[in-house]
């Protein structure tokens, strides 16, 4: 997308005369291309990201990381630093969100944006780093992959192995549509930080929630090597596969519609092309392993009726069943309010045709391919859009936070917690145990 700067060596030629022997023509090798920050990383230089980092105390993350990286004398040392510092960033963000340690500034603790922008500062450091010992493209990609995974909590999922505590896995997303409003926060990412490692009480006993956050980039979900995330492709399956057989419930969470929660009934195998955080578009069938057995639709196994009927918070909660399909034998897309018809081709799930729908599709397809459809409650929850307060809606003149903005985010977090508690209470543990044999 953005061409790299290339510095050319200078060709030198010396001609000797007389009795002296001729020398070989001397060539200076071209210098290596300087890696270029991604579109996502380039937004860091704006005033808003820098203000958020400063007002949360996370402006010290990148300078400290840069000093540590400069001390590395080998790839192995660099990898150790990246894993340590990426994990520390995740734990610092979780601790701040849950009231542990210093706030670091006047940005409210529930804010997910300090983690997002600090992580991008670290990935930019690794991407543009020029160590004296040399580093291959593959090694740099591996470092970026480790940094992404550790700083997103994807390597920090620690459910109790046994006992009476039930296990929940919940995922959130980074902020997105930042070219529209760079101040944006994602309540699903904030929820992941607020709930990671917490225990909630349910009608059937305590449950521990473990969380992770995912990028808003098509390539990371696809597989292969991503310029944005190193070798981080296929990130949903790679992160969730070890844990789905061990948990009692999972839910992917993302920001959805204004003023409402939606329990998405159906997920579709289609990418609609909306640009991601690197301004990349994809319009295609969701690419997965073994496409010959790929279904057009997957469904939630969350107890949606119980969730919708419960009083979980101030926002209404809907059992959302609408999809867009090309009917069997048809040629154009049709909106169906009550779910897909037999043999139809997906054009949008209940959660749309963007990465919210895709993470739901991938997670529930993985559930089904692991043989857990009848025993594992899981699906997708869409939160309300997180809105700024009245009078603070213009990104050009508005502030990065306000009391209503904070209140809305806290209410969404609390309501997601309540939805999880209701879902667990509505789950028949004995039936789940029988289904798993």
JSON list of N, CA, C and O in Angstrom, two decimals, residues 111 127 236 271:
[
{"chain": "A", "resi": 111, "resn": "UNK", "atom": "N", "xyz": [-11.31, 2.98, 30.29]},
{"chain": "A", "resi": 111, "resn": "UNK", "atom": "CA", "xyz": [-11.02, 3.31, 28.90]},
{"chain": "A", "resi": 111, "resn": "UNK", "atom": "C", "xyz": [-10.12, 2.27, 28.25]},
{"chain": "A", "resi": 111, "resn": "UNK", "atom": "O", "xyz": [-9.06, 1.93, 28.79]},
{"chain": "A", "resi": 127, "resn": "UNK", "atom": "N", "xyz": [8.55, -2.77, 14.07]},
{"chain": "A", "resi": 127, "resn": "UNK", "atom": "CA", "xyz": [8.51, -2.76, 12.61]},
{"chain": "A", "resi": 127, "resn": "UNK", "atom": "C", "xyz": [9.65, -1.93, 12.01]},
{"chain": "A", "resi": 127, "resn": "UNK", "atom": "O", "xyz": [10.18, -2.26, 10.94]},
{"chain": "A", "resi": 236, "resn": "UNK", "atom": "N", "xyz": [-8.29, -16.00, 15.16]},
{"chain": "A", "resi": 236, "resn": "UNK", "atom": "CA", "xyz": [-9.45, -16.45, 15.95]},
{"chain": "A", "resi": 236, "resn": "UNK", "atom": "C", "xyz": [-9.32, -17.92, 16.30]},
{"chain": "A", "resi": 236, "resn": "UNK", "atom": "O", "xyz": [-9.40, -18.32, 17.46]},
{"chain": "A", "resi": 271, "resn": "UNK", "atom": "N", "xyz": [-17.88, -11.76, 3.56]},
{"chain": "A", "resi": 271, "resn": "UNK", "atom": "CA", "xyz": [-17.21, -10.49, 3.87]},
{"chain": "A", "resi": 271, "resn": "UNK", "atom": "C", "xyz": [-17.74, -9.43, 2.91]},
{"chain": "A", "resi": 271, "resn": "UNK", "atom": "O", "xyz": [-17.64, -9.58, 1.70]}
]
